[in-house]
Coordinates of C-alpha atoms and ligand atoms in Angstrom, one line a residue:
M1 CA 0.0 0.0 0.0
K2 CA 1.1 3.6 -0.7
P3 CA 1.0 5.8 2.4
V4 CA 1.0 9.0 0.3
I5 CA -1.1 9.4 -2.8
W6 CA -0.8 12.3 -5.2
C7 CA -4.2 13.6 -6.4
G8 CA -3.4 16.4 -8.8
D9 CA -4.1 19.4 -6.6
C10 CA -3.7 17.7 -3.2
A11 CA -1.9 14.8 -1.6
K12 CA -3.7 12.2 0.6
L13 CA -1.9 10.6 3.5
I14 CA -2.9 7.7 5.7
D15 CA -2.7 9.1 9.3
Q16 CA -0.1 6.8 10.8
T17 CA -0.7 8.2 14.3
L18 CA -4.2 6.5 14.3
L19 CA -3.2 3.1 12.9
P20 CA -4.0 0.3 13.5
T21 CA -7.3 1.1 15.2
Q22 CA -8.4 3.7 12.6
E23 CA -7.7 3.9 8.9
E24 CA -8.2 7.6 8.2
W25 CA -6.8 9.6 5.2
I26 CA -6.0 13.3 5.6
T27 CA -5.7 15.8 2.7
C28 CA -2.8 18.2 2.4
R29 CA -3.2 21.2 0.0
T30 CA -0.3 23.4 1.1
P31 CA 3.4 23.0 2.0
D32 CA 2.4 24.1 5.5
E33 CA -0.1 21.3 5.9
M34 CA 2.4 18.8 4.6
A35 CA 5.1 20.1 7.0
E36 CA 2.7 19.8 9.9
A37 CA 1.8 16.2 8.8
I38 CA 5.6 15.3 8.7
F39 CA 6.3 17.0 12.1
T40 CA 3.4 15.3 13.9
M41 CA 4.4 12.0 12.3
K42 CA 1.1 11.4 10.5
V43 CA 3.6 10.4 7.8
R44 CA 6.9 9.1 8.9
G45 CA 9.8 6.8 7.8
A46 CA 12.8 8.3 6.0
P47 CA 11.8 7.7 2.3
A48 CA 8.1 8.5 2.9
I49 CA 9.2 11.8 4.6
G50 CA 11.3 12.6 1.5
I51 CA 8.4 11.8 -0.9
S52 CA 5.9 13.9 1.2
A53 CA 8.3 16.8 1.2
A54 CA 8.6 16.7 -2.6
Y55 CA 4.8 16.6 -2.8
G56 CA 4.8 19.6 -0.4
I57 CA 6.8 21.6 -2.8
A58 CA 4.7 20.5 -5.7
L59 CA 1.6 21.6 -3.8
G60 CA 3.2 25.0 -3.2
A61 CA 3.7 25.3 -6.9
I62 CA 0.4 24.0 -8.1
N63 CA -1.7 26.1 -5.8
S64 CA 0.3 29.3 -6.1
K65 CA -1.2 32.5 -7.4
A66 CA 2.2 34.0 -8.2
T67 CA 2.1 36.0 -11.4
S68 CA 5.9 36.0 -12.1
L69 CA 8.5 33.3 -12.0
S70 CA 10.6 35.1 -9.4
E71 CA 7.5 35.4 -7.1
L72 CA 6.9 31.7 -7.5
Q73 CA 10.5 30.9 -6.8
S74 CA 10.5 32.9 -3.6
E75 CA 7.3 31.2 -2.4
L76 CA 9.0 27.8 -3.1
A77 CA 12.1 28.8 -1.2
K78 CA 9.9 29.6 1.8
A79 CA 8.1 26.3 1.5
H80 CA 11.5 24.6 1.2
E81 CA 12.6 26.1 4.5
R82 CA 9.4 25.2 6.3
L83 CA 9.6 21.6 5.1
R84 CA 13.3 21.4 6.0
S85 CA 12.6 22.4 9.6
T86 CA 10.3 19.4 10.3
R87 CA 12.6 16.5 11.2
P88 CA 16.4 16.7 11.3
T89 CA 17.7 13.2 11.1
A90 CA 16.5 11.5 7.9
V91 CA 18.7 12.6 5.0
N92 CA 16.0 11.6 2.5
L93 CA 14.1 14.8 3.5
F94 CA 17.0 17.0 2.5
W95 CA 17.8 15.0 -0.5
A96 CA 14.3 15.2 -1.9
L97 CA 14.0 18.9 -1.2
Q98 CA 17.3 19.5 -3.0
E99 CA 16.1 17.5 -6.0
M100 CA 13.1 19.8 -6.1
R101 CA 15.2 23.0 -5.6
K102 CA 17.4 22.1 -8.6
I103 CA 14.3 22.3 -10.8
W104 CA 13.1 25.7 -9.8
E105 CA 16.6 27.1 -9.7
A106 CA 17.3 26.0 -13.2
N107 CA 15.2 29.2 -14.1
N108 CA 14.6 28.1 -17.7
A109 CA 10.8 27.6 -17.7
D110 CA 7.6 29.7 -17.6
I111 CA 5.3 29.4 -14.6
A112 CA 3.0 26.7 -16.1
E113 CA 6.0 24.6 -17.2
L114 CA 7.7 24.9 -13.8
K115 CA 4.6 23.8 -12.0
Q116 CA 4.4 20.8 -14.3
R117 CA 8.1 19.9 -13.9
L118 CA 7.9 20.1 -10.2
T119 CA 4.9 17.8 -10.1
E120 CA 6.5 15.3 -12.4
R121 CA 9.7 15.2 -10.3
A122 CA 7.8 14.7 -7.1
C123 CA 5.8 11.8 -8.6
A124 CA 9.0 10.4 -10.1
I125 CA 10.7 10.4 -6.6
A126 CA 7.7 8.4 -5.3
E127 CA 7.8 5.9 -8.2
E128 CA 11.6 5.5 -8.1
D129 CA 11.4 4.7 -4.4
I130 CA 9.1 1.8 -5.1
T131 CA 11.5 0.4 -7.7
M132 CA 14.4 0.8 -5.3
C133 CA 12.6 -1.0 -2.5
K134 CA 11.8 -3.9 -4.8
T135 CA 15.4 -4.2 -6.0
M136 CA 16.7 -3.9 -2.5
G137 CA 14.3 -6.6 -1.4
A138 CA 15.6 -8.9 -4.1
H139 CA 19.2 -8.3 -3.1
G140 CA 18.4 -8.7 0.6
A141 CA 16.5 -11.9 0.1
E142 CA 19.8 -13.5 -1.0
L143 CA 21.0 -13.1 2.6
V144 CA 18.0 -14.8 4.1
P145 CA 18.5 -18.5 5.1
E146 CA 15.8 -21.1 4.5
H147 CA 13.1 -21.2 7.3
A148 CA 14.3 -17.8 8.5
R149 CA 13.0 -16.2 11.7
I150 CA 13.8 -12.5 11.3
L151 CA 13.7 -9.7 13.9
T152 CA 12.9 -6.2 12.8
H153 CA 12.8 -2.9 14.7
C154 CA 10.5 0.1 14.1
N155 CA 8.7 0.2 10.8
A156 CA 10.7 0.2 7.6
G157 CA 7.8 -1.0 5.5
A158 CA 5.4 0.2 2.8
L159 CA 4.1 2.8 5.3
A160 CA 7.6 4.3 5.6
T161 CA 8.4 4.4 1.9
G162 CA 6.7 4.8 -1.5
D163 CA 5.5 1.2 -1.1
Y164 CA 6.9 -2.3 -0.3
G165 CA 9.5 -1.1 2.2
T166 CA 13.2 -1.4 2.8
A167 CA 13.7 -3.8 5.7
L168 CA 10.2 -5.1 5.2
G169 CA 11.0 -5.2 1.5
V170 CA 13.7 -7.8 2.3
I171 CA 11.2 -9.6 4.5
R172 CA 8.5 -9.5 1.8
A173 CA 10.9 -10.7 -0.9
A174 CA 12.0 -13.6 1.3
W175 CA 8.4 -14.5 2.0
E176 CA 7.6 -14.5 -1.7
Q177 CA 10.5 -16.9 -2.2
G178 CA 9.2 -19.2 0.5
K179 CA 12.3 -18.7 2.7
L180 CA 10.6 -17.1 5.7
D181 CA 9.1 -18.8 8.7
M182 CA 8.2 -15.7 10.7
V183 CA 9.0 -12.2 11.8
W184 CA 9.8 -11.0 15.3
V185 CA 8.4 -7.5 15.6
D186 CA 10.0 -5.2 18.2
E187 CA 7.4 -3.0 19.8
T188 CA 9.6 0.1 19.4
R189 CA 9.0 2.3 22.4
P190 CA 8.1 5.1 22.7
F191 CA 6.1 5.7 19.4
L192 CA 5.3 2.0 18.9
Q193 CA 6.0 1.9 15.2
G194 CA 6.6 -1.9 15.5
A195 CA 3.5 -2.7 17.5
R196 CA 1.2 -0.4 15.6
L197 CA 2.5 -0.3 12.1
T198 CA 4.9 -3.2 11.3
A199 CA 2.6 -5.8 12.9
W200 CA -0.4 -4.3 11.0
E201 CA 1.4 -4.4 7.7
L202 CA 2.6 -8.0 8.1
M203 CA -0.8 -9.2 9.2
Q204 CA -2.4 -7.5 6.2
D205 CA 0.0 -9.5 4.0
G206 CA -0.6 -12.7 5.9
I207 CA 3.1 -12.9 6.9
P208 CA 3.4 -14.8 10.2
C209 CA 4.7 -12.5 13.0
K210 CA 5.0 -12.2 16.8
L211 CA 5.2 -9.0 18.7
I212 CA 7.7 -8.6 21.6
C213 CA 8.6 -5.6 23.8
D214 CA 12.0 -4.2 22.9
N215 CA 13.5 -5.5 26.2
M216 CA 12.6 -9.1 25.2
A217 CA 14.8 -9.4 22.2
G218 CA 17.9 -10.5 24.1
F219 CA 16.0 -13.4 25.7
V220 CA 14.5 -14.5 22.4
M221 CA 18.0 -14.5 20.8
K222 CA 19.4 -16.5 23.7
Q223 CA 16.7 -19.1 23.1
G224 CA 18.0 -19.5 19.6
L225 CA 14.7 -18.2 18.0
I226 CA 16.2 -15.5 15.8
D227 CA 18.3 -16.2 12.7
M228 CA 18.9 -12.6 11.5
A229 CA 17.9 -9.0 12.1
V230 CA 17.1 -6.4 9.4
V231 CA 16.3 -2.7 10.0
G232 CA 16.0 0.4 7.9
A233 CA 18.1 3.6 8.2
D234 CA 17.5 7.4 8.3
R235 CA 21.1 8.3 7.5
I236 CA 24.3 6.4 6.9
T237 CA 27.7 8.1 7.0
A238 CA 30.3 7.4 4.3
N239 CA 32.0 4.9 6.7
G240 CA 28.9 3.0 7.7
H241 CA 27.6 4.5 10.9
V242 CA 23.8 4.1 10.7
A243 CA 21.3 6.4 12.3
N244 CA 18.0 4.6 12.8
K245 CA 15.1 4.4 15.3
I246 CA 16.1 4.5 18.9
G247 CA 16.7 1.0 20.1
T248 CA 18.5 -0.1 16.9
Y249 CA 21.9 0.1 18.5
S250 CA 20.7 -2.2 21.3
V251 CA 19.4 -4.7 18.8
A252 CA 22.7 -4.6 16.9
T253 CA 24.7 -5.1 20.1
L254 CA 22.5 -8.0 21.1
C255 CA 23.0 -9.6 17.7
K256 CA 26.8 -9.3 18.0
A257 CA 26.7 -10.9 21.5
H258 CA 24.6 -13.8 20.1
G259 CA 26.4 -14.3 16.7
I260 CA 23.3 -13.2 14.8
P261 CA 23.8 -11.3 11.5
F262 CA 22.5 -7.7 11.7
Y263 CA 21.6 -6.1 8.3
V264 CA 20.6 -2.6 7.3
A265 CA 18.4 -2.0 4.2
A266 CA 18.3 1.5 2.8
P267 CA 18.2 3.2 -0.6
Y268 CA 21.6 4.5 -1.7
S269 CA 20.4 8.1 -1.2
T270 CA 20.3 7.4 2.6
I271 CA 24.1 7.5 2.5
D272 CA 25.4 10.9 3.4
P273 CA 28.9 11.2 1.8
T274 CA 29.5 14.4 3.7
L275 CA 29.6 12.7 7.1
H276 CA 32.3 10.4 8.4
D277 CA 31.4 10.1 12.0
G278 CA 28.2 9.0 13.7
K279 CA 28.6 11.9 16.1
D280 CA 28.0 14.3 13.3
I281 CA 24.5 13.0 12.7
V282 CA 21.9 15.3 14.2
I283 CA 19.6 13.3 16.4
E284 CA 16.1 14.5 16.8
E285 CA 14.7 14.8 20.3
R286 CA 11.0 14.6 20.6
H287 CA 8.4 15.7 23.2
P288 CA 8.6 14.2 26.7
D289 CA 4.9 13.3 26.5
E290 CA 5.9 10.4 24.2
L291 CA 7.5 8.8 27.3
T292 CA 5.3 10.1 30.1
T293 CA 2.0 9.1 28.6
L294 CA 0.6 6.0 27.0
A295 CA -2.5 6.1 24.8
G296 CA -3.2 9.6 26.2
K297 CA -2.9 8.5 29.9
R298 CA -0.1 9.7 32.1
I299 CA 2.2 6.8 33.3
A300 CA 5.1 8.8 34.9
P301 CA 5.0 11.3 37.7
A302 CA 4.2 14.8 36.6
G303 CA 7.3 16.9 36.1
V304 CA 9.7 14.0 35.9
P305 CA 12.7 15.0 33.7
V306 CA 12.8 13.1 30.4
Y307 CA 15.4 12.4 27.7
N308 CA 13.7 11.3 24.4
P309 CA 16.1 10.9 21.5
A310 CA 14.2 9.5 18.5
F311 CA 17.2 7.9 16.9
D312 CA 20.5 6.2 17.8
V313 CA 23.6 5.5 15.8
T314 CA 24.9 1.9 15.2
P315 CA 28.7 1.7 14.5
P316 CA 29.9 -0.2 11.4
E317 CA 31.5 -3.0 13.4
L318 CA 28.1 -4.2 14.5
I319 CA 26.7 -4.3 10.9
S320 CA 27.1 -7.4 8.9
A321 CA 26.1 -5.8 5.6
I322 CA 24.2 -2.8 4.2
I323 CA 21.7 -3.7 1.5
T324 CA 20.9 -1.0 -1.1
E325 CA 19.3 -1.1 -4.5
R326 CA 22.8 -1.0 -6.0
G327 CA 23.8 -4.2 -4.2
I328 CA 25.1 -5.5 -0.9
F329 CA 27.9 -3.6 0.8
R330 CA 30.2 -5.4 3.3
P331 CA 32.7 -4.1 5.7
P332 CA 35.1 -2.3 5.7
Y333 CA 32.5 0.3 4.7
D334 CA 35.0 3.2 4.6
Q335 CA 36.3 1.4 1.6
T336 CA 33.3 -0.3 0.0
L337 CA 30.8 2.6 0.3
V338 CA 33.3 5.3 -0.6
K339 CA 34.4 3.2 -3.6
A340 CA 30.8 2.9 -4.8
F341 CA 30.5 6.7 -4.6
S342 CA 33.6 7.4 -6.6
Ligands
LIG1 O1 10.6 8.3 13.6 P1 10.2 7.5 12.4 O2 9.1 6.6 12.5 O3 10.2 8.4 11.1 O4 11.5 6.6 12.2 C1 11.5 5.6 11.2 C2 12.7 4.8 11.2 O5 13.6 4.9 12.0 C3 12.9 3.8 10.0 O6 13.5 2.7 10.4 C4 13.7 4.5 8.9 O7 13.2 5.8 8.7 C5 13.7 3.7 7.7 S1 12.1 3.7 6.9 C6 12.3 2.8 5.5

């Protein structure tokens, strides 16, 4: 399923904050509405954020009343800044916005043509993402053993991408090839992307899965019930440090301790060649309420100080391979990834 649908003069998004209990679609008609949807995580997941931001720019163009090209360009620059400020960690947001900016800065079209080009590019970013996920899935499935029991963390599925998913793309491809026995779904505190979204997606597809709390993963590994782990990524440095949903680092560390392969699946555009150290990745911190409340009910004492980083960084030595649409990269990543870039 596609989490974001382009409708010509608006974009429709499935509200991921309401899943799985309510399936409600919201309509965005302006860059501001799209920025708000990204910030409040009605749409989330690195590639889906990038796609939505591109649509946000297209909406700014399509619905603009500007009468000159320069007026339209300055409106788009404002929309660009607004969308950029929504979430800091996923590089896909900045990549997609840059792709859109290249088009309006080329300055060689009239207003109508520019509107059309921006819309076409946004739709192409969404379509390219689906192709990349399917290719990534096919590459990743090669790493999956027969009768695999795979652990995943957060949601790197159709809901987080154009469709099909990155980590869930690998899982879907392995399932289609008859190699998969079942999926262990980490709950993913505090936003519960695993419990709410990954479990929902897998059940929709009839893929056998079992939900566990994040703190159960080590015990399940110790029992010999997990053959591999695969997760998505929000940003990967040139030497293979991977920012992904908080808790990913713990999963990778547990995998290392139990001799279980730990894989990352992400489109090549998630690699940020400008960064060489995990410490340089900006980690988003979200509202304390995500920890102090559960389903709208307070579960911690009022006023308790809270630290709520939304992502962590897994170092390259814990990662068995990085799966992209361009193939599978193995350590040492400072050589293999950099070589692929050059
Ligand atoms: O905060 P979220 O839900 O946007 O975080 C999502 C993740 O961390 C995903 O694993 C990552 O974006 C990859 S999605 C294909």
